[in-house]
Amino acid sequence: MNKFAMLLNLAVARAPESVAALWFAGRRKVVDGRRIDAKAQALGELFNAIRVPGVITTIAESRASLRILADKFDTPSPASVTKRDVTIAGGEGERPARIYDTRPDATSRPTLVYIHGGGWVQGGLDTHDGLCGQIALEAGIRVIALDYRLAPEHVWPAGPDDVLAAWLALMAAPDAWGIDPARMAVGGDSAGGNLTAVLMHDLQVRGVVLPKLQVLIYPAVDSRGETRSMEVLKNAYVLPRDRIDWYMDQYVPAGIDRRDPRISPIFSPHLAGQPEALILNAGHDPLWDDGNNYHAALREAGVASRLHSFPGQVHAFVSARRAIPQGAEATSVVSAWLREKL
């Protein structure tokens, strides 16, 4: 695509919603009756202009693309939220973490432990900085963001091991972290949603304390890739099927059964007794059915679960709040739920 076309896509992605709706009038994509949001299509077209469909980038390029998404299309952490970089126990040594709060010196705080997305390959504290800060502000809680080890340098189970170790460290010394063990939530987006669900499985297996709540934002919970949405949205914007397969190949070593509950938590035999869940999913995301199916599985196991769907959205829309108004709306849904429940 030539430079002019790329700049045009960028202008539409940054334009008000009414302009995007006019630009794509009569050309909005529809999948299984779900019409894409105009701003989501604008961002998707820009992604396709920058990242050629069918071409898998290098690890470095992939990581850079997520940083660009956050820098250009997400909103920064609110100035009224205090941030502090710390370290916390991981599976093999200390890992970076970041604490967000409007009351940094308060103790016994309701807290969300946040696990970032990025296909287990990319992302970190900075790519999800704005989102974590906004939740801390809107929900009126403390947020502790984790920076787990990434593949392919550190393949499965490094990520789940880091998350488990961090949770156990928090529960072992709640006073040191200023948190209330009875008012804890764990959440994450995409791969972070997967790691959140895996943590619930791990805690059930160990018989140790669970959080009060779990938040799963377009979670990847079934690595088989056999759902209808995986098929009909294989060429989706932002997260097409070939990219999902590439992420999995980087993350899971050859020869490992991908139905292992620590990879595909929908196969966990320990769904019953898990914390109340809030699940968000996007209708133009191949992981649409992952969210639907996990919600159904939790409810069948007797777990209270609320599904909040955004039928017109693409994967990662919550990380593009500057460009996609529904990203801010989704953040507020999460924040309001946490404020009410914690």
Short mmCIF file of N, CA, C and O in Angstrom, two decimals, residues 57-114:
data_model
loop_
_atom_site.label_atom_id
_atom_site.label_comp_id
_atom_site.label_asym_id
_atom_site.label_seq_id
_atom_site.Cartn_x
_atom_site.Cartn_y
_atom_site.Cartn_z
N THR A 57 5.60 -11.36 11.02
CA THR A 57 6.77 -10.53 11.29
C THR A 57 7.74 -11.26 12.21
O THR A 57 7.47 -12.35 12.70
N THR A 58 8.88 -10.64 12.46
CA THR A 58 9.84 -11.17 13.41
C THR A 58 9.36 -10.90 14.84
O THR A 58 8.44 -10.13 15.07
N ILE A 59 10.02 -11.53 15.80
CA ILE A 59 9.69 -11.28 17.21
C ILE A 59 9.84 -9.80 17.53
O ILE A 59 8.97 -9.18 18.15
N ALA A 60 10.95 -9.21 17.10
CA ALA A 60 11.21 -7.80 17.40
C ALA A 60 10.14 -6.90 16.77
O ALA A 60 9.66 -5.95 17.41
N GLU A 61 9.76 -7.18 15.54
CA GLU A 61 8.74 -6.37 14.87
C GLU A 61 7.38 -6.54 15.54
O GLU A 61 6.62 -5.58 15.67
N SER A 62 7.09 -7.75 15.96
CA SER A 62 5.83 -8.02 16.64
C SER A 62 5.74 -7.23 17.94
O SER A 62 4.71 -6.61 18.25
N ARG A 63 6.82 -7.23 18.70
CA ARG A 63 6.83 -6.50 19.96
C ARG A 63 6.73 -5.00 19.73
O ARG A 63 6.04 -4.28 20.46
N ALA A 64 7.38 -4.53 18.69
CA ALA A 64 7.33 -3.10 18.37
C ALA A 64 5.92 -2.68 17.97
O ALA A 64 5.47 -1.58 18.31
N SER A 65 5.19 -3.55 17.27
CA SER A 65 3.85 -3.20 16.80
C SER A 65 2.90 -2.98 17.97
O SER A 65 2.05 -2.08 17.92
N LEU A 66 3.04 -3.78 19.03
CA LEU A 66 2.16 -3.59 20.19
C LEU A 66 2.52 -2.31 20.93
O LEU A 66 1.64 -1.59 21.43
N ARG A 67 3.80 -2.00 21.00
CA ARG A 67 4.20 -0.74 21.63
C ARG A 67 3.65 0.45 20.86
O ARG A 67 3.20 1.44 21.46
N ILE A 68 3.66 0.35 19.54
CA ILE A 68 3.13 1.44 18.71
C ILE A 68 1.63 1.59 18.93
O ILE A 68 1.10 2.70 19.04
N LEU A 69 0.91 0.45 19.00
CA LEU A 69 -0.53 0.50 19.25
C LEU A 69 -0.82 1.25 20.54
O LEU A 69 -1.68 2.14 20.59
N ALA A 70 -0.07 0.91 21.59
CA ALA A 70 -0.29 1.57 22.89
C ALA A 70 0.08 3.05 22.84
O ALA A 70 -0.66 3.90 23.35
N ASP A 71 1.20 3.36 22.22
CA ASP A 71 1.67 4.75 22.17
C ASP A 71 0.74 5.65 21.37
O ASP A 71 0.47 6.79 21.76
N LYS A 72 0.27 5.14 20.24
CA LYS A 72 -0.48 5.98 19.31
C LYS A 72 -1.99 5.96 19.54
O LYS A 72 -2.68 6.94 19.22
N PHE A 73 -2.50 4.83 20.08
CA PHE A 73 -3.96 4.69 20.08
C PHE A 73 -4.57 4.44 21.45
O PHE A 73 -5.79 4.40 21.58
N ASP A 74 -3.76 4.29 22.49
CA ASP A 74 -4.33 4.18 23.82
C ASP A 74 -4.15 5.49 24.56
O ASP A 74 -3.31 6.32 24.19
N THR A 75 -4.92 5.67 25.60
CA THR A 75 -4.80 6.88 26.42
C THR A 75 -3.84 6.59 27.57
O THR A 75 -3.76 5.47 28.07
N PRO A 76 -3.09 7.59 28.01
CA PRO A 76 -2.10 7.36 29.07
C PRO A 76 -2.76 7.18 30.43
O PRO A 76 -3.93 7.50 30.63
N SER A 77 -1.98 6.68 31.36
CA SER A 77 -2.45 6.55 32.73
C SER A 77 -2.80 7.94 33.28
O SER A 77 -2.04 8.90 33.06
N PRO A 78 -3.93 8.09 33.95
CA PRO A 78 -4.33 9.41 34.46
C PRO A 78 -3.28 10.00 35.40
O PRO A 78 -2.65 9.29 36.19
N ALA A 79 -3.12 11.31 35.33
CA ALA A 79 -2.10 11.98 36.14
C ALA A 79 -2.36 11.85 37.63
O ALA A 79 -1.42 11.92 38.44
N SER A 80 -3.61 11.66 38.02
CA SER A 80 -3.95 11.56 39.43
C SER A 80 -3.64 10.19 40.03
O SER A 80 -3.76 10.00 41.24
N VAL A 81 -3.23 9.26 39.19
CA VAL A 81 -2.89 7.91 39.67
C VAL A 81 -1.38 7.83 39.90
O VAL A 81 -0.58 8.12 39.01
N THR A 82 -1.00 7.44 41.10
CA THR A 82 0.41 7.26 41.45
C THR A 82 0.89 5.90 40.97
O THR A 82 0.19 4.89 41.15
N LYS A 83 2.08 5.86 40.38
CA LYS A 83 2.65 4.61 39.90
C LYS A 83 3.98 4.35 40.61
O LYS A 83 4.74 5.28 40.85
N ARG A 84 4.23 3.07 40.90
CA ARG A 84 5.49 2.72 41.54
C ARG A 84 5.98 1.39 40.98
O ARG A 84 5.25 0.40 41.01
N ASP A 85 7.19 1.38 40.44
CA ASP A 85 7.78 0.15 39.92
C ASP A 85 8.45 -0.63 41.05
O ASP A 85 9.19 -0.05 41.85
N VAL A 86 8.16 -1.92 41.09
CA VAL A 86 8.66 -2.81 42.14
C VAL A 86 9.09 -4.11 41.49
O VAL A 86 9.03 -4.27 40.27
N THR A 87 9.52 -5.06 42.30
CA THR A 87 9.74 -6.42 41.84
C THR A 87 8.93 -7.37 42.71
O THR A 87 8.61 -7.05 43.86
N ILE A 88 8.62 -8.52 42.14
CA ILE A 88 7.84 -9.53 42.84
C ILE A 88 8.35 -10.90 42.43
O ILE A 88 8.94 -11.05 41.34
N ALA A 89 8.12 -11.88 43.26
CA ALA A 89 8.60 -13.23 42.97
C ALA A 89 8.02 -13.76 41.67
O ALA A 89 6.83 -13.57 41.37
N GLY A 90 8.88 -14.44 40.90
CA GLY A 90 8.45 -15.15 39.70
C GLY A 90 8.82 -16.61 39.83
O GLY A 90 9.28 -17.07 40.87
N GLY A 91 8.61 -17.35 38.77
CA GLY A 91 8.90 -18.76 38.80
C GLY A 91 10.37 -19.07 38.95
O GLY A 91 10.75 -20.11 39.52
N GLU A 92 11.22 -18.19 38.44
CA GLU A 92 12.68 -18.37 38.54
C GLU A 92 13.34 -17.03 38.83
O GLU A 92 14.10 -16.51 38.03
N GLY A 93 13.02 -16.46 39.97
CA GLY A 93 13.61 -15.18 40.35
C GLY A 93 12.62 -14.05 40.28
O GLY A 93 11.48 -14.20 39.84
N GLU A 94 13.06 -12.87 40.70
CA GLU A 94 12.20 -11.70 40.76
C GLU A 94 11.80 -11.21 39.37
O GLU A 94 12.58 -11.30 38.42
N ARG A 95 10.57 -10.68 39.29
CA ARG A 95 10.05 -10.12 38.05
C ARG A 95 9.60 -8.67 38.29
O ARG A 95 9.17 -8.32 39.39
N PRO A 96 9.67 -7.82 37.26
CA PRO A 96 9.16 -6.45 37.41
C PRO A 96 7.64 -6.45 37.60
O PRO A 96 6.93 -7.32 37.09
N ALA A 97 7.16 -5.47 38.33
CA ALA A 97 5.73 -5.25 38.52
C ALA A 97 5.53 -3.75 38.72
O ALA A 97 6.48 -2.99 38.92
N ARG A 98 4.30 -3.31 38.63
CA ARG A 98 3.99 -1.88 38.79
C ARG A 98 2.69 -1.74 39.58
O ARG A 98 1.70 -2.44 39.28
N ILE A 99 2.71 -0.85 40.57
CA ILE A 99 1.55 -0.62 41.43
C ILE A 99 0.91 0.72 41.07
O ILE A 99 1.60 1.74 40.96
N TYR A 100 -0.42 0.70 40.90
CA TYR A 100 -1.21 1.90 40.57
C TYR A 100 -2.22 2.14 41.69
O TYR A 100 -2.89 1.20 42.13
N ASP A 101 -2.36 3.38 42.11
CA ASP A 101 -3.37 3.68 43.12
C ASP A 101 -3.51 5.19 43.23
O ASP A 101 -2.55 5.94 43.01
N THR A 102 -4.70 5.63 43.60
CA THR A 102 -4.91 7.04 43.93
C THR A 102 -4.67 7.27 45.42
O THR A 102 -4.65 8.41 45.87
N ARG A 103 -4.50 6.19 46.17
CA ARG A 103 -4.21 6.26 47.61
C ARG A 103 -2.99 5.38 47.88
O ARG A 103 -3.09 4.30 48.48
N PRO A 104 -1.83 5.80 47.42
CA PRO A 104 -0.65 4.93 47.47
C PRO A 104 -0.21 4.52 48.87
O PRO A 104 0.42 3.48 49.04
N ASP A 105 -0.52 5.34 49.87
CA ASP A 105 -0.08 5.03 51.23
C ASP A 105 -1.13 4.28 52.05
O ASP A 105 -0.88 3.92 53.20
N ALA A 106 -2.29 4.03 51.45
CA ALA A 106 -3.35 3.34 52.17
C ALA A 106 -3.01 1.86 52.31
O ALA A 106 -2.22 1.29 51.55
N THR A 107 -3.61 1.23 53.30
CA THR A 107 -3.39 -0.19 53.54
C THR A 107 -4.70 -0.95 53.38
O THR A 107 -5.78 -0.35 53.32
N SER A 108 -4.59 -2.26 53.30
CA SER A 108 -5.76 -3.15 53.18
C SER A 108 -6.66 -2.72 52.02
O SER A 108 -7.87 -2.63 52.14
N ARG A 109 -6.03 -2.50 50.85
CA ARG A 109 -6.75 -1.99 49.68
C ARG A 109 -7.37 -3.12 48.87
O ARG A 109 -6.77 -4.19 48.68
N PRO A 110 -8.59 -2.93 48.34
CA PRO A 110 -9.10 -3.86 47.32
C PRO A 110 -8.18 -3.76 46.11
O PRO A 110 -7.75 -2.65 45.73
N THR A 111 -7.87 -4.89 45.50
CA THR A 111 -6.78 -4.90 44.51
C THR A 111 -7.09 -5.80 43.33
O THR A 111 -7.63 -6.91 43.49
N LEU A 112 -6.72 -5.33 42.15
CA LEU A 112 -6.73 -6.13 40.93
C LEU A 112 -5.30 -6.45 40.55
O LEU A 112 -4.48 -5.55 40.38
N VAL A 113 -4.99 -7.73 40.42
CA VAL A 113 -3.71 -8.16 39.86
C VAL A 113 -3.92 -8.29 38.36
O VAL A 113 -4.77 -9.08 37.92
N TYR A 114 -3.19 -7.49 37.55
CA TYR A 114 -3.44 -7.45 36.11
C TYR A 114 -2.31 -8.14 35.33
O TYR A 114 -1.13 -7.88 35.57
#
